[in-house]
Coordinates of C-alpha atoms in Angstrom, one line a residue:
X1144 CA 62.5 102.1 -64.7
X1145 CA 61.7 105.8 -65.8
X1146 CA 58.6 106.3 -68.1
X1147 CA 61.1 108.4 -70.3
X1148 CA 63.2 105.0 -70.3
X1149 CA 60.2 103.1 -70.8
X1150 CA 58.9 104.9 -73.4
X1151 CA 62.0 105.0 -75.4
X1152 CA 62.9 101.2 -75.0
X1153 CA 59.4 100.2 -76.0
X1154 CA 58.2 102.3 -78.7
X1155 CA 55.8 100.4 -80.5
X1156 CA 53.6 100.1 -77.2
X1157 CA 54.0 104.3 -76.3
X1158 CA 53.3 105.1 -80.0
X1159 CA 50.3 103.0 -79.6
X1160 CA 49.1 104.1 -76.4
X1161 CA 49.8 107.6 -77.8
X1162 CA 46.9 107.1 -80.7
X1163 CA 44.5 105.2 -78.7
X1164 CA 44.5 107.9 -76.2
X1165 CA 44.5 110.7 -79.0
X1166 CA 41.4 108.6 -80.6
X1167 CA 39.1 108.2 -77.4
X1168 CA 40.4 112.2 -76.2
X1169 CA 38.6 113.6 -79.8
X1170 CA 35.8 111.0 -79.1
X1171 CA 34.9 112.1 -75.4
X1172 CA 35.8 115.7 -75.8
X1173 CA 32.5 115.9 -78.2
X1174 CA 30.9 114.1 -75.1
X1175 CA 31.7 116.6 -72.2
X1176 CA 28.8 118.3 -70.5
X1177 CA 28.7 121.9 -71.1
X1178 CA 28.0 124.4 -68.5
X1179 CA 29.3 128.0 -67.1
X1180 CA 30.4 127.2 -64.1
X1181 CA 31.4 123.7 -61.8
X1182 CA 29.2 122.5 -59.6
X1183 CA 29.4 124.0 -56.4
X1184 CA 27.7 122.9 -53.3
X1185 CA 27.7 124.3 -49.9
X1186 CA 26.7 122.5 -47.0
X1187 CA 23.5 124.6 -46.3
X1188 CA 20.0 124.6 -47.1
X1189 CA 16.7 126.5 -46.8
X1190 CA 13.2 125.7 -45.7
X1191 CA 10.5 128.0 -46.3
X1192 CA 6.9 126.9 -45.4
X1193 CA 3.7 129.4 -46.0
X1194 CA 0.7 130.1 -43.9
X1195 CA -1.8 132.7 -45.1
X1196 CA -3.3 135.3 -42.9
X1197 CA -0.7 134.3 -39.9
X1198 CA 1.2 137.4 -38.3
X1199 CA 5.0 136.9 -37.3
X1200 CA 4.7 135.4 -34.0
X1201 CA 1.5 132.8 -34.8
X1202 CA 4.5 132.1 -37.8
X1203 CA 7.0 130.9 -35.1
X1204 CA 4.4 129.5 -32.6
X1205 CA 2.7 127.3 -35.3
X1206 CA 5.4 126.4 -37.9
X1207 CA 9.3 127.7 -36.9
X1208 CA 9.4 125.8 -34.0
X1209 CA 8.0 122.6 -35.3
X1210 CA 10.3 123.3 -38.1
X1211 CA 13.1 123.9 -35.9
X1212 CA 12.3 120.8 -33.5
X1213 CA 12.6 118.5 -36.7
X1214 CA 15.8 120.0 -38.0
X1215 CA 17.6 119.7 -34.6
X1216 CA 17.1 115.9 -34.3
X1217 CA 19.3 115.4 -37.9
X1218 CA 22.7 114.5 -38.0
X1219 CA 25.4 116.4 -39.1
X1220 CA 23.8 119.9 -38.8
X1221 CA 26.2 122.3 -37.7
X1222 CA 23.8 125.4 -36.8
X1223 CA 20.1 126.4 -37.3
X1224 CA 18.5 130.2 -37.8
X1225 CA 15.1 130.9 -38.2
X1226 CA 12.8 133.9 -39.5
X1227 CA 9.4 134.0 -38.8
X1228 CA 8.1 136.7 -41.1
X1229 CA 3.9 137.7 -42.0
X1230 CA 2.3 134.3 -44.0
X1231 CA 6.4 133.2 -44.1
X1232 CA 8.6 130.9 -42.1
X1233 CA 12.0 130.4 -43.2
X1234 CA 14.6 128.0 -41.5
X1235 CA 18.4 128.6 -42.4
X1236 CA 20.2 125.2 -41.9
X1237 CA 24.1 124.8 -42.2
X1238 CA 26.1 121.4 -42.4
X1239 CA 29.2 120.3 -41.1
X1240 CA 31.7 120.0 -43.8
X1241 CA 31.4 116.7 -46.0
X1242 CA 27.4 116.5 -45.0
X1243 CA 25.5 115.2 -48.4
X1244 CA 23.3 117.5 -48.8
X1245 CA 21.1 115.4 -50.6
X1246 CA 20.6 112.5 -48.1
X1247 CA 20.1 115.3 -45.1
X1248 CA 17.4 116.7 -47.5
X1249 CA 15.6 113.0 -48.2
X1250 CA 16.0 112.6 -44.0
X1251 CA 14.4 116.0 -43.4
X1252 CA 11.8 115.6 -45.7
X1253 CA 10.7 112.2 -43.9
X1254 CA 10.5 114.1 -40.8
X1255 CA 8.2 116.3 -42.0
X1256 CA 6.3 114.1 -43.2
X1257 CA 5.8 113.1 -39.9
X1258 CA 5.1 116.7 -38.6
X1259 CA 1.7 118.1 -37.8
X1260 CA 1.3 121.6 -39.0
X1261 CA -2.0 123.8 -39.0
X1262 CA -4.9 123.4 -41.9
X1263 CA -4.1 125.7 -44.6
X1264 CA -0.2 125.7 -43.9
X1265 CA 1.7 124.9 -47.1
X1266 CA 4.1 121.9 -46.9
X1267 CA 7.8 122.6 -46.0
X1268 CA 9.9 123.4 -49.1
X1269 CA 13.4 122.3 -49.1
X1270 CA 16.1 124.3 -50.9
X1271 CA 19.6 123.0 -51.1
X1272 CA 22.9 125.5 -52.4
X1273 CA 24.0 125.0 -55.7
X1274 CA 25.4 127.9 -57.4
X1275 CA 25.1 126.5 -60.8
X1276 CA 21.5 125.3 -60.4
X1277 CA 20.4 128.6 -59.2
X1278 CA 20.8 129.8 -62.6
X1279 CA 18.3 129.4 -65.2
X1280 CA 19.0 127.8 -68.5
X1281 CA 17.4 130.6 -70.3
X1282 CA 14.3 132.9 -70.1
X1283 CA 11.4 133.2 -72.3
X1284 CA 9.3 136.6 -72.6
X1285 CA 5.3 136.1 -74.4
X1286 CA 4.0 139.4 -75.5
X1287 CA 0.8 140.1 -76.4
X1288 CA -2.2 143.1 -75.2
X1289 CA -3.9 140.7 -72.8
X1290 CA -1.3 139.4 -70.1
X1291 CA -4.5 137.6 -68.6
X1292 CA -4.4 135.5 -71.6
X1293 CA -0.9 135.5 -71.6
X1294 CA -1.0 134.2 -68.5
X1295 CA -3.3 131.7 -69.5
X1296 CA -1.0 130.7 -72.4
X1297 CA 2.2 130.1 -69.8
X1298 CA 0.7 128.4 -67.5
X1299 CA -1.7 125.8 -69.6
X1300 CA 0.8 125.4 -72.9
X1301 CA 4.3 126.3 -73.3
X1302 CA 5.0 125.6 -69.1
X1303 CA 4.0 122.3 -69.1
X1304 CA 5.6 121.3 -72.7
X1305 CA 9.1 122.6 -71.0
X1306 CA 8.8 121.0 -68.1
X1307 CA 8.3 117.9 -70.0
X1308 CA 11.4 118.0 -71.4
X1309 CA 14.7 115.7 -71.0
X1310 CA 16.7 118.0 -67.9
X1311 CA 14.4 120.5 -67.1
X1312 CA 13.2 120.5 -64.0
X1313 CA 10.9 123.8 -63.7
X1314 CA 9.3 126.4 -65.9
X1315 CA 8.7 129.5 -63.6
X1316 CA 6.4 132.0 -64.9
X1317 CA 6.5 135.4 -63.3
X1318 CA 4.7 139.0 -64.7
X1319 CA 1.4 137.7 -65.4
X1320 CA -1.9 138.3 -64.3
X1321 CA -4.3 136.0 -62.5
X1322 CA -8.4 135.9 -63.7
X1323 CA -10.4 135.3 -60.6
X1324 CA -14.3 135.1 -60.2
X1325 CA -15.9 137.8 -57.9
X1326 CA -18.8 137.4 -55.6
X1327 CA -20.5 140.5 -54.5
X1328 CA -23.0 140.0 -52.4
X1329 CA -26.4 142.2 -51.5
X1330 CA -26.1 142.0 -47.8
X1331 CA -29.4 144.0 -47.7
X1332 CA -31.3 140.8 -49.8
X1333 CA -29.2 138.2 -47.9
X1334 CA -29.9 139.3 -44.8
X1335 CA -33.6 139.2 -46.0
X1336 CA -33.1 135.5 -47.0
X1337 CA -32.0 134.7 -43.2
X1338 CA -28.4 134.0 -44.9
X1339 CA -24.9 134.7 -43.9
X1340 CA -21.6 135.0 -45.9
X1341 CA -20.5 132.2 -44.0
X1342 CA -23.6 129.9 -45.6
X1343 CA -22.5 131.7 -49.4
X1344 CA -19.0 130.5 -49.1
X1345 CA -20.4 127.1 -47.4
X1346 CA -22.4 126.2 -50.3
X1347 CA -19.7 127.7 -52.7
X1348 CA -17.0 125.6 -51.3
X1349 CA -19.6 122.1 -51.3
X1350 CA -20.9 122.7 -55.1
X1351 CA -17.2 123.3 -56.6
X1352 CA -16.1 119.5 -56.1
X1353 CA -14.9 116.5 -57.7
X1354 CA -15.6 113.0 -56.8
X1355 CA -14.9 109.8 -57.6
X1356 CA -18.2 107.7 -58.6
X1357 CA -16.7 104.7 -58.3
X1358 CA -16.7 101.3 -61.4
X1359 CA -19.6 100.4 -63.3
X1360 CA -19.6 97.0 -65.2
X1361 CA -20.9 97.4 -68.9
X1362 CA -20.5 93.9 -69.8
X1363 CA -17.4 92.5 -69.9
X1364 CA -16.2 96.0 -69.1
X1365 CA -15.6 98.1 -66.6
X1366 CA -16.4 101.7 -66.6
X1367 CA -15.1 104.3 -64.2
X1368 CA -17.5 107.1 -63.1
X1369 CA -16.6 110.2 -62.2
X1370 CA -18.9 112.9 -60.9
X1371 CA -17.8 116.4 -61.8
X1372 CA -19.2 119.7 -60.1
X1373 CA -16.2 121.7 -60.4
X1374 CA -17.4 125.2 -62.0
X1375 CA -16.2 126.2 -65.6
X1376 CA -17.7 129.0 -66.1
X1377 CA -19.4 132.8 -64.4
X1378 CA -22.6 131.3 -65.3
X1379 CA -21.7 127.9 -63.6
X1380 CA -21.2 129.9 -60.2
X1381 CA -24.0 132.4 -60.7
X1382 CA -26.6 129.6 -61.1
X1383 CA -25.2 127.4 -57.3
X1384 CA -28.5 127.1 -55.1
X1385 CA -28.6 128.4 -52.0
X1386 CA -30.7 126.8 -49.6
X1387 CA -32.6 129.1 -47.2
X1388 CA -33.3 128.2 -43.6
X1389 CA -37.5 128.6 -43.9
X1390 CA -37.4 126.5 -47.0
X1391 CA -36.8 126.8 -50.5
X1392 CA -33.3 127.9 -51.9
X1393 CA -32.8 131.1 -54.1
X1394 CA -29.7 131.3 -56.7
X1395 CA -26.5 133.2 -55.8
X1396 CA -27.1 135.3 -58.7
X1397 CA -30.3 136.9 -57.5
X1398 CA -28.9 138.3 -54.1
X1399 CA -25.3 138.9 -55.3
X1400 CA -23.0 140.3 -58.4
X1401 CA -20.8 137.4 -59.8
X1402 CA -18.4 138.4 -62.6
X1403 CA -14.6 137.8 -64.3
X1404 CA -11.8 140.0 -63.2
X1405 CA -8.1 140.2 -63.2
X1406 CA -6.3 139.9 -59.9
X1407 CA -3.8 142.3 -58.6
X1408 CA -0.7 141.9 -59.7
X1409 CA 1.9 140.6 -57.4
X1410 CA 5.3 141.0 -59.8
X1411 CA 5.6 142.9 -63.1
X1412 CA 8.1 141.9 -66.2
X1413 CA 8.7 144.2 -69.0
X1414 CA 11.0 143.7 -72.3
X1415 CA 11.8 147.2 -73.2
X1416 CA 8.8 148.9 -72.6
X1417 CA 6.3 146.7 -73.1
X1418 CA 4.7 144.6 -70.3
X1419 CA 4.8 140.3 -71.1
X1420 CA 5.1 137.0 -69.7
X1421 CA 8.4 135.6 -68.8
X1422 CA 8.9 131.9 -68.1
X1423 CA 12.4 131.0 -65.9
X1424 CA 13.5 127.6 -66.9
X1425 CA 15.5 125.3 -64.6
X1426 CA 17.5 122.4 -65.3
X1427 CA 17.9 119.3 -62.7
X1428 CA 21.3 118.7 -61.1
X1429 CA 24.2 117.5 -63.7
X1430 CA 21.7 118.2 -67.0
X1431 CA 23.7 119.4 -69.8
X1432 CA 23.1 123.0 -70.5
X1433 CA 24.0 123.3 -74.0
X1434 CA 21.2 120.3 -74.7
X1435 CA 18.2 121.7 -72.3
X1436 CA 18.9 124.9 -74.4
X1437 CA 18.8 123.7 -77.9
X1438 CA 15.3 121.2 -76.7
X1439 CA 14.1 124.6 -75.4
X1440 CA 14.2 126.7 -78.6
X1441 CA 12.8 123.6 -80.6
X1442 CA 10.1 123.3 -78.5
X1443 CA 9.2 127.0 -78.9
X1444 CA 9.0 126.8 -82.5
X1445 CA 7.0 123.7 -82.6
X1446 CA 4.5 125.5 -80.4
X1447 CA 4.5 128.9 -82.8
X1448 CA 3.8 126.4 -85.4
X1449 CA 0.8 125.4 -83.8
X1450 CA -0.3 128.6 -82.4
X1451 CA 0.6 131.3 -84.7
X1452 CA -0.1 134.4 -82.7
X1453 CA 2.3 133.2 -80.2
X1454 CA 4.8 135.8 -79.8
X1455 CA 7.9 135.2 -77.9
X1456 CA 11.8 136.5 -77.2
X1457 CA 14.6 134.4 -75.7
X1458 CA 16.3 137.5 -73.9
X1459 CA 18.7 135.1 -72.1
X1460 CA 19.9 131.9 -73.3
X1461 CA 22.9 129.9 -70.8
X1462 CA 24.3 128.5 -73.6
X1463 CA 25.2 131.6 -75.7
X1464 CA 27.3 132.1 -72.8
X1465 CA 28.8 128.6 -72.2
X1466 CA 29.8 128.8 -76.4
X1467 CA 31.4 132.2 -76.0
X1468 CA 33.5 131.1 -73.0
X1469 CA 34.2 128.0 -74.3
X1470 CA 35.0 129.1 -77.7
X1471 CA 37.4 131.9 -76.0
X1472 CA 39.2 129.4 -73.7
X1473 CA 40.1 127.1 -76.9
X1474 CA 41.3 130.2 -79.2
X1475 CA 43.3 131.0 -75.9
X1476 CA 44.8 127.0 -76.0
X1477 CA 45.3 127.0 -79.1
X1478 CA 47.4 130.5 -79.0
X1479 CA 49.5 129.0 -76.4
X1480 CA 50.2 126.3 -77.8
X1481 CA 51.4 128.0 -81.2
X1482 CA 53.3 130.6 -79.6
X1483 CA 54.8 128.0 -76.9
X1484 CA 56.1 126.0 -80.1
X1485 CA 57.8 129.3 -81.7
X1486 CA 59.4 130.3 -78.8
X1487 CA 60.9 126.9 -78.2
X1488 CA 62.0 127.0 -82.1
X1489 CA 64.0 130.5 -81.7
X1490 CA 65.2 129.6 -78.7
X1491 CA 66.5 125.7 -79.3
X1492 CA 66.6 126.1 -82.7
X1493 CA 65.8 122.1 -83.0
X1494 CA 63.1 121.1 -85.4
X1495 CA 62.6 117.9 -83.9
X1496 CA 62.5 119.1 -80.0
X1497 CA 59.8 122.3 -81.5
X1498 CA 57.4 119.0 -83.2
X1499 CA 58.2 116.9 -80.1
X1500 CA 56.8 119.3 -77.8
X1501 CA 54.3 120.8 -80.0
X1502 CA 52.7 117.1 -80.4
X1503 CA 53.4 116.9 -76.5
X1504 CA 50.7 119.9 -76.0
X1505 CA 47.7 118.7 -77.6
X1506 CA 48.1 115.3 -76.1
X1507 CA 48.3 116.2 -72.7
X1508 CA 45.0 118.5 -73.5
X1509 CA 43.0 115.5 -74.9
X1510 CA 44.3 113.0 -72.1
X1511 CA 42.5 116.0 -69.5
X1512 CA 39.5 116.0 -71.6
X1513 CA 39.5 111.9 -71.6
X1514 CA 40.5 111.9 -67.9
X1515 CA 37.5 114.9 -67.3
X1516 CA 34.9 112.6 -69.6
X1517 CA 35.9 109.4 -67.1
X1518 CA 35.2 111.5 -63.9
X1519 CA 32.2 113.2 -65.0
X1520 CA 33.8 116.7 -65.3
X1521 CA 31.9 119.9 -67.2
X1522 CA 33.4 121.6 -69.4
X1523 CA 33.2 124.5 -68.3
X1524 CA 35.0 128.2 -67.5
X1525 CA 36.9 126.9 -64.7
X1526 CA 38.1 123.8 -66.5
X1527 CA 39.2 125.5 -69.4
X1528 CA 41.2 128.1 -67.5
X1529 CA 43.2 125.2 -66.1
X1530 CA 44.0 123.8 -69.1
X1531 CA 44.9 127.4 -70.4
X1532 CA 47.2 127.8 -67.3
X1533 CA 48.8 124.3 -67.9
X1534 CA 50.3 124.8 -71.4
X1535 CA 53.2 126.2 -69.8
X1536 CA 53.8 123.8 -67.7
X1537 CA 53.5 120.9 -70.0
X1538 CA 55.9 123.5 -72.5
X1539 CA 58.7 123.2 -69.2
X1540 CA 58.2 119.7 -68.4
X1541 CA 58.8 118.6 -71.9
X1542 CA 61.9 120.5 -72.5
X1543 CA 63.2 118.7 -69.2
X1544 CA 62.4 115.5 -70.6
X1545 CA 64.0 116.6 -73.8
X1546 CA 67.2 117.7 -72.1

């Protein structure tokens, strides 16, 4: 039997099936995920490791080829390229087609694990293709005079409160400018004291530590003790005793200059002309970016709220984006689907085949939206352009059924 048959001989049950279906469409279509664009993932992915003060070929000596050696024993990689840059190492991997990229990139990272790589090298970093997730979820420029404390602001208050929220998986702050303590040493008095600049940094490096005392019981409780010697402060650093060889010890700030400075900078941001702050956030894989972006903005004006001279701009935003598409691709549905119905009108000039197929249109759009809800589909420009596309289709295929 026919489903045109089948519906016709058992109307009760299709009119029945047709509401509950309507019902759970307008109930999961206010559920959809949001986003610009589908997930797309290719079967690549990047490692990039760091070594400072290494030229190109100590790079590939040291870390590409250890790099490569661990990449080569994985299944399912397809080729490997490498490029072994000053302080960089980057290794290009490519997958054979139906690879998860996300099990190859829990197997490689055990790997290295396992790998030995030289002191100061920086862990391997593992970068996996996804278009969507390259793409931040909106960007967030703090101006002020003072990028130093700007930078200071970024980095110790509204970083970490977006990074703790629901679907955000980094806050990247880029433009700022780093404050660093400077050491200038008298070589002409250190060299009287029998010291080196090895012995400063030595006794620099020992005094700026933190260590764990260990438990003291207080009773019938048990205090933990921690002894901190990690500088705060110029001063703190100024006043570190050096020991001399003949006996005795002098303080760093007799033989040398210590004081507060701004680092270079290494990248610049600007809104209009004037120089601020910008922090890049990044949602996790299959967030909703509609949701990160309201959390976002809420979270910004809790934090003006309690620092008033916060000053800050949301130059980009995903989801004014995702809205305008989305609003665009409904206006275009709903076009379709008005225009569809008075075309079949003039043309069949039947009022009940025009309501039949006019009823037939938004159905078949809320059954996608239930059926996209089910299989964890976004909502999102390629989706709706589908859907767009389809209203003809379902216009065709219910005159057929009609006829």
């Amino acid at each position: 039997m026919s489903t045109a048959k089948f519906s016709i001989q058992h109307k009760v049950t299709t009119l029945l099936a047709v509401i509950m279906i309507s019902v759970f469409g307008v109930m999961f279509t206010t559920q959809l995920q949001m986003a610009l664009l589908p997930d797309m993932e290719f079967p690549a992915a990047v490692v990039m490791c760091y070594y400072s003060g290494a030229s190109p070929s100590d790079m590939e000596e040291l870390v590409t080829r250890p790099l490569e050696s661990c990449v080569s024993t994985l299944s399912g990689v397809d080729t490997i390229s490498s490029t072994s840059s000053e302080n960089v190492s980057m290794v290009m991997i490519t997958y054979e087609d139906g690879t998860d990229v996300d099990d190859a990139a829990i197997k490689l990272r055990e790997k290295f694990d396992a790998l030995s790589l030289p002191d100061g090298c920086s862990d391997p970093v593992i970068y996996n293709f996804n278009v969507n997730d390259m793409m931040p979820v909106a960007m967030i420029a703090l101006s002020g005079e003072d990028l130093s404390q700007l930078q200071n602001l970024a980095e110790e208050t509204v970083g970490p409160a977006l990074e703790r929220l629901d679907g955000v998986a980094s806050a990247d702050i880029m433009g700022g400018i780093d404050s660093q303590i400077t050491v200038e040493v008298n070589t002409t008095a250190l060299t009287g004291y029998g010291l080196t600049l090895s012995d400063v940094s030595n006794y620099l490096a020992a005094a700026n530590v933190l260590y764990p005392g260990g438990d003291v019981q207080n009773g019938t409780n048990t205090l933990t003790v921690t002894t901190s010697g990690q500088y705060q402060s110029v001063e703190d650093v100024a006043n570190t005793l050096l020991f001399l060889p003949r006996g005795g010890s002098v303080r760093l700030g007799e033989i040398a200059t210590v004081y507060l400075e701004s680092s270079l900078e290494d990248s610049a941001a600007k809104l209009g002309d004037e120089s601020c702050v910008i922090l890049s956030v990044n949602k996790r894989s299959g967030a909703n970016e509609v949701e990160i972006s309201r959390r976002v903005l809420d979270t910004l004006e809790e934090l003006k709220q309690d620092n008033p001279s916060m000053n800050y701009m949301v130059p980009y935003e995903a989801s004014d984006y995702i809205m305008q598409v989305a609003n665009n691709a409904i206006q275009n549905i709903v076009m379709g689907v008005a225009l569809s119905a008075l075309v079949v009108l003039l043309f069949l000039r039947r009022a009940g085949a025009t309501v039949t197929i006019s009823l037939s249109m938004p159905f078949c759009v809320l059954t996608v939206f239930l059926l996209m809800n089910v299989f964890g589909t976004t909502l999102n420009m390629m989706s709706l352009g589908g859907i767009a596309m389809c209203i003809g289709m379902v216009v065709d295929n219910s005159i057929v059924v009609l006829e």
